[in-house]
Coordinates of C-alpha atoms in Angstrom, one line a residue:
M5 CA 13.1 15.8 22.7
Q6 CA 9.5 16.2 21.8
V7 CA 8.0 13.3 19.8
V8 CA 4.8 13.8 17.8
N9 CA 2.8 10.8 16.7
E10 CA 1.6 11.6 13.2
V11 CA 0.7 8.0 12.4
M12 CA -2.5 8.1 14.6
P13 CA -3.3 11.9 14.9
T14 CA -5.9 13.0 17.4
D15 CA -6.4 16.6 16.3
P16 CA -9.6 16.7 14.2
E17 CA -8.2 19.3 11.9
R18 CA -5.1 17.2 11.2
V19 CA -7.3 14.2 10.5
R20 CA -9.4 16.2 8.1
Q21 CA -6.3 17.4 6.2
M22 CA -5.0 13.8 5.9
M23 CA -8.3 12.7 4.4
E24 CA -8.0 15.2 1.5
P25 CA -6.9 13.9 -1.9
G26 CA -3.2 13.8 -2.4
P27 CA -1.2 15.2 -5.3
N28 CA -1.4 13.6 -8.7
K29 CA 2.3 12.7 -8.7
P30 CA 4.5 10.3 -6.7
I31 CA 5.1 10.8 -3.0
Y32 CA 8.4 9.6 -1.7
M33 CA 9.2 8.7 1.9
V34 CA 12.7 8.5 3.2
N35 CA 13.5 6.7 6.5
L36 CA 16.8 7.9 8.0
L37 CA 17.4 5.3 10.6
K38 CA 20.0 4.7 13.3
F39 CA 20.3 1.2 14.6
K40 CA 21.4 -0.2 18.0
D41 CA 24.1 -2.9 17.9
K42 CA 21.6 -5.3 19.4
A43 CA 17.8 -5.2 19.1
E44 CA 15.9 -4.3 22.3
Y45 CA 12.2 -5.0 22.7
K46 CA 9.9 -3.3 25.2
D47 CA 8.6 -6.7 26.4
G48 CA 12.2 -7.7 27.4
R49 CA 12.3 -10.7 25.1
A50 CA 15.8 -12.1 24.4
T51 CA 17.1 -11.8 20.8
N52 CA 20.3 -12.3 18.9
L53 CA 19.2 -9.8 16.2
S54 CA 21.0 -6.6 15.6
G55 CA 18.8 -3.4 15.5
R56 CA 19.2 -3.4 11.7
D57 CA 18.1 -7.0 11.3
A58 CA 15.1 -6.4 13.5
S59 CA 14.1 -3.3 11.4
M60 CA 14.5 -5.4 8.2
L61 CA 12.1 -8.0 9.5
S62 CA 9.6 -5.2 10.1
G63 CA 10.2 -3.8 6.6
R64 CA 9.6 -7.1 5.0
A65 CA 6.4 -7.5 6.9
A66 CA 5.2 -4.1 5.8
A67 CA 6.2 -4.3 2.1
P68 CA 3.2 -6.4 1.0
L69 CA 0.9 -3.7 2.4
L70 CA 2.1 -1.0 -0.1
P71 CA 1.0 -2.2 -3.6
P72 CA -2.7 -2.0 -3.0
F73 CA -2.1 1.8 -2.5
G74 CA 0.2 2.1 -5.5
G75 CA 3.4 2.0 -3.4
R76 CA 6.5 -0.1 -3.5
P77 CA 9.7 -0.2 -1.4
I78 CA 13.0 1.0 -2.8
S79 CA 16.2 0.1 -1.1
A80 CA 19.4 2.1 -1.4

């Protein structure tokens, strides 16, 4: 499987495109996630969290970053 990191693009043309103004209408992002039964961390730390619980911690930490850009989380 090929993974392309579009969060921190390195291609100058892609960076230029991302700096252009966006549409004058809402943009929606959908995360389709699959969780492990137990969270695993690259640094090997022990945890009792499920993969879903670990992801929810990350989401709660990111949610306050959205409003300054006009965004808000929506849960299904």
